[in-house]
Amino acid sequence: QVQLVESGGGLVQAGGSLRLSCATSGIIFSIDAMGWYRQAPGKQRELVALMTSGASTNYADSVKGRFTISRDNANKAVYLQMNSLKPEDTAVYYCNVRAYSIYPRRFYDYWGQGTQVTVSS
């Protein structure tokens, strides 16, 4: 059974920092990408940061220069360092892993349960 467990969320003042971690288990397929998404109340889930198996990264414009994604390939874990946090960063943050099988060629999307990040002004 695949499990993704996020940790590191919490309440922080504007300008502060948090580090999110996502530990995975049970993934038997090759990993294509690992990333973080967030969903604020009343809004759609959006991409925050993504790192491919080739270590290419993609960030939402709103977090560029403030957030850094990293991953531990050996342990299939992914992290998100969030600095200079703003109230608009308040959301539930979800870990995502996209894996694939070769035969048959198929992609699998796995999600964590989410961790709340609240930034006070």
mmCIF file with all atom_site columns, N, CA and C in Angstrom, residues 32-77:
data_model
loop_
_atom_site.group_PDB
_atom_site.id
_atom_site.type_symbol
_atom_site.label_atom_id
_atom_site.label_alt_id
_atom_site.label_comp_id
_atom_site.label_asym_id
_atom_site.label_entity_id
_atom_site.label_seq_id
_atom_site.pdbx_PDB_ins_code
_atom_site.Cartn_x
_atom_site.Cartn_y
_atom_site.Cartn_z
_atom_site.occupancy
_atom_site.B_iso_or_equiv
_atom_site.pdbx_formal_charge
_atom_site.auth_seq_id
_atom_site.auth_comp_id
_atom_site.auth_asym_id
_atom_site.auth_atom_id
_atom_site.pdbx_PDB_model_num
ATOM 1   N N  . ASP A 1 32 ? 8.696   9.569  -11.630 1.00 0.00 ? 32 ASP A N  1
ATOM 2   C CA . ASP A 1 32 ? 8.901   10.561 -12.687 1.00 0.00 ? 32 ASP A CA 1
ATOM 3   C C  . ASP A 1 32 ? 9.127   11.939 -12.093 1.00 0.00 ? 32 ASP A C  1
ATOM 4   N N  . ALA A 1 33 ? 8.322   12.290 -11.109 1.00 0.00 ? 33 ALA A N  1
ATOM 5   C CA . ALA A 1 33 ? 8.436   13.603 -10.493 1.00 0.00 ? 33 ALA A CA 1
ATOM 6   C C  . ALA A 1 33 ? 7.853   13.575 -9.087  1.00 0.00 ? 33 ALA A C  1
ATOM 7   N N  . MET A 1 34 ? 8.360   14.474 -8.265  1.00 0.00 ? 34 MET A N  1
ATOM 8   C CA . MET A 1 34 ? 7.837   14.664 -6.920  1.00 0.00 ? 34 MET A CA 1
ATOM 9   C C  . MET A 1 34 ? 7.595   16.147 -6.728  1.00 0.00 ? 34 MET A C  1
ATOM 10  N N  . GLY A 1 35 ? 6.520   16.460 -6.030  1.00 0.00 ? 35 GLY A N  1
ATOM 11  C CA . GLY A 1 35 ? 6.236   17.877 -5.902  1.00 0.00 ? 35 GLY A CA 1
ATOM 12  C C  . GLY A 1 35 ? 5.294   18.204 -4.766  1.00 0.00 ? 35 GLY A C  1
ATOM 13  N N  . TRP A 1 36 ? 5.018   19.489 -4.683  1.00 0.00 ? 36 TRP A N  1
ATOM 14  C CA . TRP A 1 36 ? 4.128   20.037 -3.665  1.00 0.00 ? 36 TRP A CA 1
ATOM 15  C C  . TRP A 1 36 ? 3.051   20.876 -4.327  1.00 0.00 ? 36 TRP A C  1
ATOM 16  N N  . TYR A 1 37 ? 1.843   20.687 -3.867  1.00 0.00 ? 37 TYR A N  1
ATOM 17  C CA . TYR A 1 37 ? 0.702   21.476 -4.297  1.00 0.00 ? 37 TYR A CA 1
ATOM 18  C C  . TYR A 1 37 ? 0.078   22.086 -3.047  1.00 0.00 ? 37 TYR A C  1
ATOM 19  N N  . ARG A 1 38 ? -0.754  23.080 -3.245  1.00 0.00 ? 38 ARG A N  1
ATOM 20  C CA . ARG A 1 38 ? -1.460  23.663 -2.114  1.00 0.00 ? 38 ARG A CA 1
ATOM 21  C C  . ARG A 1 38 ? -2.873  24.054 -2.524  1.00 0.00 ? 38 ARG A C  1
ATOM 22  N N  . GLN A 1 39 ? -3.715  24.099 -1.516  1.00 0.00 ? 39 GLN A N  1
ATOM 23  C CA . GLN A 1 39 ? -5.093  24.495 -1.742  1.00 0.00 ? 39 GLN A CA 1
ATOM 24  C C  . GLN A 1 39 ? -5.551  25.375 -0.600  1.00 0.00 ? 39 GLN A C  1
ATOM 25  N N  . ALA A 1 40 ? -5.874  26.605 -0.947  1.00 0.00 ? 40 ALA A N  1
ATOM 26  C CA . ALA A 1 40 ? -6.408  27.549 0.024   1.00 0.00 ? 40 ALA A CA 1
ATOM 27  C C  . ALA A 1 40 ? -7.930  27.451 0.033   1.00 0.00 ? 40 ALA A C  1
ATOM 28  N N  . PRO A 1 41 ? -8.579  27.874 1.108   1.00 0.00 ? 41 PRO A N  1
ATOM 29  C CA . PRO A 1 41 ? -10.041 27.791 1.169   1.00 0.00 ? 41 PRO A CA 1
ATOM 30  C C  . PRO A 1 41 ? -10.693 28.510 0.001   1.00 0.00 ? 41 PRO A C  1
ATOM 31  N N  . GLY A 1 42 ? -11.611 27.826 -0.665  1.00 0.00 ? 42 GLY A N  1
ATOM 32  C CA . GLY A 1 42 ? -12.339 28.425 -1.767  1.00 0.00 ? 42 GLY A CA 1
ATOM 33  C C  . GLY A 1 42 ? -11.574 28.510 -3.064  1.00 0.00 ? 42 GLY A C  1
ATOM 34  N N  . LYS A 1 43 ? -10.376 27.946 -3.093  1.00 0.00 ? 43 LYS A N  1
ATOM 35  C CA . LYS A 1 43 ? -9.559  28.008 -4.304  1.00 0.00 ? 43 LYS A CA 1
ATOM 36  C C  . LYS A 1 43 ? -9.221  26.604 -4.795  1.00 0.00 ? 43 LYS A C  1
ATOM 37  N N  . GLN A 1 44 ? -8.809  26.544 -6.041  1.00 0.00 ? 44 GLN A N  1
ATOM 38  C CA . GLN A 1 44 ? -8.403  25.266 -6.610  1.00 0.00 ? 44 GLN A CA 1
ATOM 39  C C  . GLN A 1 44 ? -7.001  24.906 -6.140  1.00 0.00 ? 44 GLN A C  1
ATOM 40  N N  . ARG A 1 45 ? -6.731  23.617 -6.157  1.00 0.00 ? 45 ARG A N  1
ATOM 41  C CA . ARG A 1 45 ? -5.388  23.155 -5.829  1.00 0.00 ? 45 ARG A CA 1
ATOM 42  C C  . ARG A 1 45 ? -4.434  23.650 -6.913  1.00 0.00 ? 45 ARG A C  1
ATOM 43  N N  . GLU A 1 46 ? -3.269  24.117 -6.478  1.00 0.00 ? 46 GLU A N  1
ATOM 44  C CA . GLU A 1 46 ? -2.306  24.655 -7.442  1.00 0.00 ? 46 GLU A CA 1
ATOM 45  C C  . GLU A 1 46 ? -0.921  24.082 -7.182  1.00 0.00 ? 46 GLU A C  1
ATOM 46  N N  . LEU A 1 47 ? -0.142  24.030 -8.235  1.00 0.00 ? 47 LEU A N  1
ATOM 47  C CA . LEU A 1 47 ? 1.235   23.585 -8.126  1.00 0.00 ? 47 LEU A CA 1
ATOM 48  C C  . LEU A 1 47 ? 2.053   24.630 -7.380  1.00 0.00 ? 47 LEU A C  1
ATOM 49  N N  . VAL A 1 48 ? 2.862   24.175 -6.432  1.00 0.00 ? 48 VAL A N  1
ATOM 50  C CA . VAL A 1 48 ? 3.795   25.060 -5.742  1.00 0.00 ? 48 VAL A CA 1
ATOM 51  C C  . VAL A 1 48 ? 5.201   24.839 -6.286  1.00 0.00 ? 48 VAL A C  1
ATOM 52  N N  . ALA A 1 49 ? 5.649   23.601 -6.286  1.00 0.00 ? 49 ALA A N  1
ATOM 53  C CA . ALA A 1 49 ? 6.995   23.282 -6.750  1.00 0.00 ? 49 ALA A CA 1
ATOM 54  C C  . ALA A 1 49 ? 7.046   21.828 -7.172  1.00 0.00 ? 49 ALA A C  1
ATOM 55  N N  . LEU A 1 50 ? 7.874   21.560 -8.167  1.00 0.00 ? 50 LEU A N  1
ATOM 56  C CA . LEU A 1 50 ? 7.976   20.223 -8.736  1.00 0.00 ? 50 LEU A CA 1
ATOM 57  C C  . LEU A 1 50 ? 9.429   19.952 -9.061  1.00 0.00 ? 50 LEU A C  1
ATOM 58  N N  . MET A 1 51 ? 9.862   18.713 -8.827  1.00 0.00 ? 51 MET A N  1
ATOM 59  C CA . MET A 1 51 ? 11.199  18.317 -9.241  1.00 0.00 ? 51 MET A CA 1
ATOM 60  C C  . MET A 1 51 ? 11.106  16.992 -9.975  1.00 0.00 ? 51 MET A C  1
ATOM 61  N N  . THR A 1 52 ? 11.664  16.946 -11.175 1.00 0.00 ? 52 THR A N  1
ATOM 62  C CA . THR A 1 52 ? 11.623  15.727 -11.969 1.00 0.00 ? 52 THR A CA 1
ATOM 63  C C  . THR A 1 52 ? 12.750  14.779 -11.551 1.00 0.00 ? 52 THR A C  1
ATOM 64  N N  . SER A 1 53 ? 12.708  13.600 -12.123 1.00 0.00 ? 53 SER A N  1
ATOM 65  C CA . SER A 1 53 ? 13.756  12.627 -11.821 1.00 0.00 ? 53 SER A CA 1
ATOM 66  C C  . SER A 1 53 ? 15.116  13.116 -12.308 1.00 0.00 ? 53 SER A C  1
ATOM 67  N N  . GLY A 1 54 ? 15.103  14.006 -13.284 1.00 0.00 ? 54 GLY A N  1
ATOM 68  C CA . GLY A 1 54 ? 16.341  14.588 -13.778 1.00 0.00 ? 54 GLY A CA 1
ATOM 69  C C  . GLY A 1 54 ? 16.763  15.837 -13.032 1.00 0.00 ? 54 GLY A C  1
ATOM 70  N N  . ALA A 1 55 ? 16.081  16.119 -11.935 1.00 0.00 ? 55 ALA A N  1
ATOM 71  C CA . ALA A 1 55 ? 16.384  17.250 -11.055 1.00 0.00 ? 55 ALA A CA 1
ATOM 72  C C  . ALA A 1 55 ? 16.006  18.603 -11.640 1.00 0.00 ? 55 ALA A C  1
ATOM 73  N N  . SER A 1 56 ? 15.218  18.619 -12.694 1.00 0.00 ? 56 SER A N  1
ATOM 74  C CA . SER A 1 56 ? 14.672  19.887 -13.165 1.00 0.00 ? 56 SER A CA 1
ATOM 75  C C  . SER A 1 56 ? 13.582  20.332 -12.199 1.00 0.00 ? 56 SER A C  1
ATOM 76  N N  . THR A 1 57 ? 13.488  21.640 -12.002 1.00 0.00 ? 57 THR A N  1
ATOM 77  C CA . THR A 1 57 ? 12.502  22.159 -11.065 1.00 0.00 ? 57 THR A CA 1
ATOM 78  C C  . THR A 1 57 ? 11.552  23.132 -11.758 1.00 0.00 ? 57 THR A C  1
ATOM 79  N N  . ASN A 1 58 ? 10.385  23.239 -11.171 1.00 0.00 ? 58 ASN A N  1
ATOM 80  C CA . ASN A 1 58 ? 9.384   24.169 -11.665 1.00 0.00 ? 58 ASN A CA 1
ATOM 81  C C  . ASN A 1 58 ? 8.688   24.751 -10.445 1.00 0.00 ? 58 ASN A C  1
ATOM 82  N N  . TYR A 1 59 ? 8.621   26.062 -10.389 1.00 0.00 ? 59 TYR A N  1
ATOM 83  C CA . TYR A 1 59 ? 8.003   26.743 -9.253  1.00 0.00 ? 59 TYR A CA 1
ATOM 84  C C  . TYR A 1 59 ? 6.861   27.638 -9.718  1.00 0.00 ? 59 TYR A C  1
ATOM 85  N N  . ALA A 1 60 ? 5.871   27.762 -8.875  1.00 0.00 ? 60 ALA A N  1
ATOM 86  C CA . ALA A 1 60 ? 4.854   28.771 -9.116  1.00 0.00 ? 60 ALA A CA 1
ATOM 87  C C  . ALA A 1 60 ? 5.513   30.141 -9.031  1.00 0.00 ? 60 ALA A C  1
ATOM 88  N N  . ASP A 1 61 ? 5.059   31.066 -9.860  1.00 0.00 ? 61 ASP A N  1
ATOM 89  C CA . ASP A 1 61 ? 5.660   32.406 -9.860  1.00 0.00 ? 61 ASP A CA 1
ATOM 90  C C  . ASP A 1 61 ? 5.591   33.044 -8.479  1.00 0.00 ? 61 ASP A C  1
ATOM 91  N N  . SER A 1 62 ? 4.538   32.755 -7.748  1.00 0.00 ? 62 SER A N  1
ATOM 92  C CA . SER A 1 62 ? 4.323   33.402 -6.459  1.00 0.00 ? 62 SER A CA 1
ATOM 93  C C  . SER A 1 62 ? 5.323   32.954 -5.384  1.00 0.00 ? 62 SER A C  1
ATOM 94  N N  . VAL A 1 63 ? 6.027   31.856 -5.621  1.00 0.00 ? 63 VAL A N  1
ATOM 95  C CA . VAL A 1 63 ? 6.955   31.364 -4.602  1.00 0.00 ? 63 VAL A CA 1
ATOM 96  C C  . VAL A 1 63 ? 8.408   31.386 -5.059  1.00 0.00 ? 63 VAL A C  1
ATOM 97  N N  . LYS A 1 64 ? 8.650   31.751 -6.288  1.00 0.00 ? 64 LYS A N  1
ATOM 98  C CA . LYS A 1 64 ? 10.025  31.774 -6.796  1.00 0.00 ? 64 LYS A CA 1
ATOM 99  C C  . LYS A 1 64 ? 10.890  32.686 -5.947  1.00 0.00 ? 64 LYS A C  1
ATOM 100 N N  . GLY A 1 65 ? 12.066  32.190 -5.605  1.00 0.00 ? 65 GLY A N  1
ATOM 101 C CA . GLY A 1 65 ? 12.990  32.964 -4.789  1.00 0.00 ? 65 GLY A CA 1
ATOM 102 C C  . GLY A 1 65 ? 12.753  32.826 -3.301  1.00 0.00 ? 65 GLY A C  1
ATOM 103 N N  . ARG A 1 66 ? 11.639  32.222 -2.921  1.00 0.00 ? 66 ARG A N  1
ATOM 104 C CA . ARG A 1 66 ? 11.334  32.057 -1.491  1.00 0.00 ? 66 ARG A CA 1
ATOM 105 C C  . ARG A 1 66 ? 11.277  30.581 -1.084  1.00 0.00 ? 66 ARG A C  1
ATOM 106 N N  . PHE A 1 67 ? 10.815  29.735 -1.989  1.00 0.00 ? 67 PHE A N  1
ATOM 107 C CA . PHE A 1 67 ? 10.668  28.307 -1.680  1.00 0.00 ? 67 PHE A CA 1
ATOM 108 C C  . PHE A 1 67 ? 11.720  27.514 -2.459  1.00 0.00 ? 67 PHE A C  1
ATOM 109 N N  . THR A 1 68 ? 12.157  26.424 -1.851  1.00 0.00 ? 68 THR A N  1
ATOM 110 C CA . THR A 1 68 ? 13.117  25.542 -2.507  1.00 0.00 ? 68 THR A CA 1
ATOM 111 C C  . THR A 1 68 ? 12.686  24.091 -2.303  1.00 0.00 ? 68 THR A C  1
ATOM 112 N N  . ILE A 1 69 ? 12.580  23.384 -3.404  1.00 0.00 ? 69 ILE A N  1
ATOM 113 C CA . ILE A 1 69 ? 12.229  21.972 -3.328  1.00 0.00 ? 69 ILE A CA 1
ATOM 114 C C  . ILE A 1 69 ? 13.503  21.135 -3.413  1.00 0.00 ? 69 ILE A C  1
ATOM 115 N N  . SER A 1 70 ? 13.510  20.046 -2.674  1.00 0.00 ? 70 SER A N  1
ATOM 116 C CA . SER A 1 70 ? 14.632  19.117 -2.752  1.00 0.00 ? 70 SER A CA 1
ATOM 117 C C  . SER A 1 70 ? 14.092  17.707 -2.550  1.00 0.00 ? 70 SER A C  1
ATOM 118 N N  . ARG A 1 71 ? 14.889  16.734 -2.951  1.00 0.00 ? 71 ARG A N  1
ATOM 119 C CA . ARG A 1 71 ? 14.427  15.367 -2.794  1.00 0.00 ? 71 ARG A CA 1
ATOM 120 C C  . ARG A 1 71 ? 15.572  14.437 -2.440  1.00 0.00 ? 71 ARG A C  1
ATOM 121 N N  . ASP A 1 72 ? 15.214  13.364 -1.784  1.00 0.00 ? 72 ASP A N  1
ATOM 122 C CA . ASP A 1 72 ? 16.149  12.312 -1.425  1.00 0.00 ? 72 ASP A CA 1
ATOM 123 C C  . ASP A 1 72 ? 15.732  11.097 -2.243  1.00 0.00 ? 72 ASP A C  1
ATOM 124 N N  . ASN A 1 73 ? 16.450  10.855 -3.332  1.00 0.00 ? 73 ASN A N  1
ATOM 125 C CA . ASN A 1 73 ? 16.045  9.789  -4.245  1.00 0.00 ? 73 ASN A CA 1
ATOM 126 C C  . ASN A 1 73 ? 16.148  8.418  -3.593  1.00 0.00 ? 73 ASN A C  1
ATOM 127 N N  . ALA A 1 74 ? 17.155  8.239  -2.781  1.00 0.00 ? 74 ALA A N  1
ATOM 128 C CA . ALA A 1 74 ? 17.357  6.925  -2.166  1.00 0.00 ? 74 ALA A CA 1
ATOM 129 C C  . ALA A 1 74 ? 16.186  6.556  -1.262  1.00 0.00 ? 74 ALA A C  1
ATOM 130 N N  . ASN A 1 75 ? 15.658  7.562  -0.563  1.00 0.00 ? 75 ASN A N  1
ATOM 131 C CA . ASN A 1 75 ? 14.565  7.300  0.370   1.00 0.00 ? 75 ASN A CA 1
ATOM 132 C C  . ASN A 1 75 ? 13.208  7.710  -0.182  1.00 0.00 ? 75 ASN A C  1
ATOM 133 N N  . LYS A 1 76 ? 13.194  8.163  -1.436  1.00 0.00 ? 76 LYS A N  1
ATOM 134 C CA . LYS A 1 76 ? 11.935  8.573  -2.073  1.00 0.00 ? 76 LYS A CA 1
ATOM 135 C C  . LYS A 1 76 ? 11.202  9.580  -1.192  1.00 0.00 ? 76 LYS A C  1
ATOM 136 N N  . ALA A 1 77 ? 11.936  10.576 -0.743  1.00 0.00 ? 77 ALA A N  1
ATOM 137 C CA . ALA A 1 77 ? 11.358  11.633 0.076   1.00 0.00 ? 77 ALA A CA 1
ATOM 138 C C  . ALA A 1 77 ? 11.527  12.968 -0.639  1.00 0.00 ? 77 ALA A C  1
#
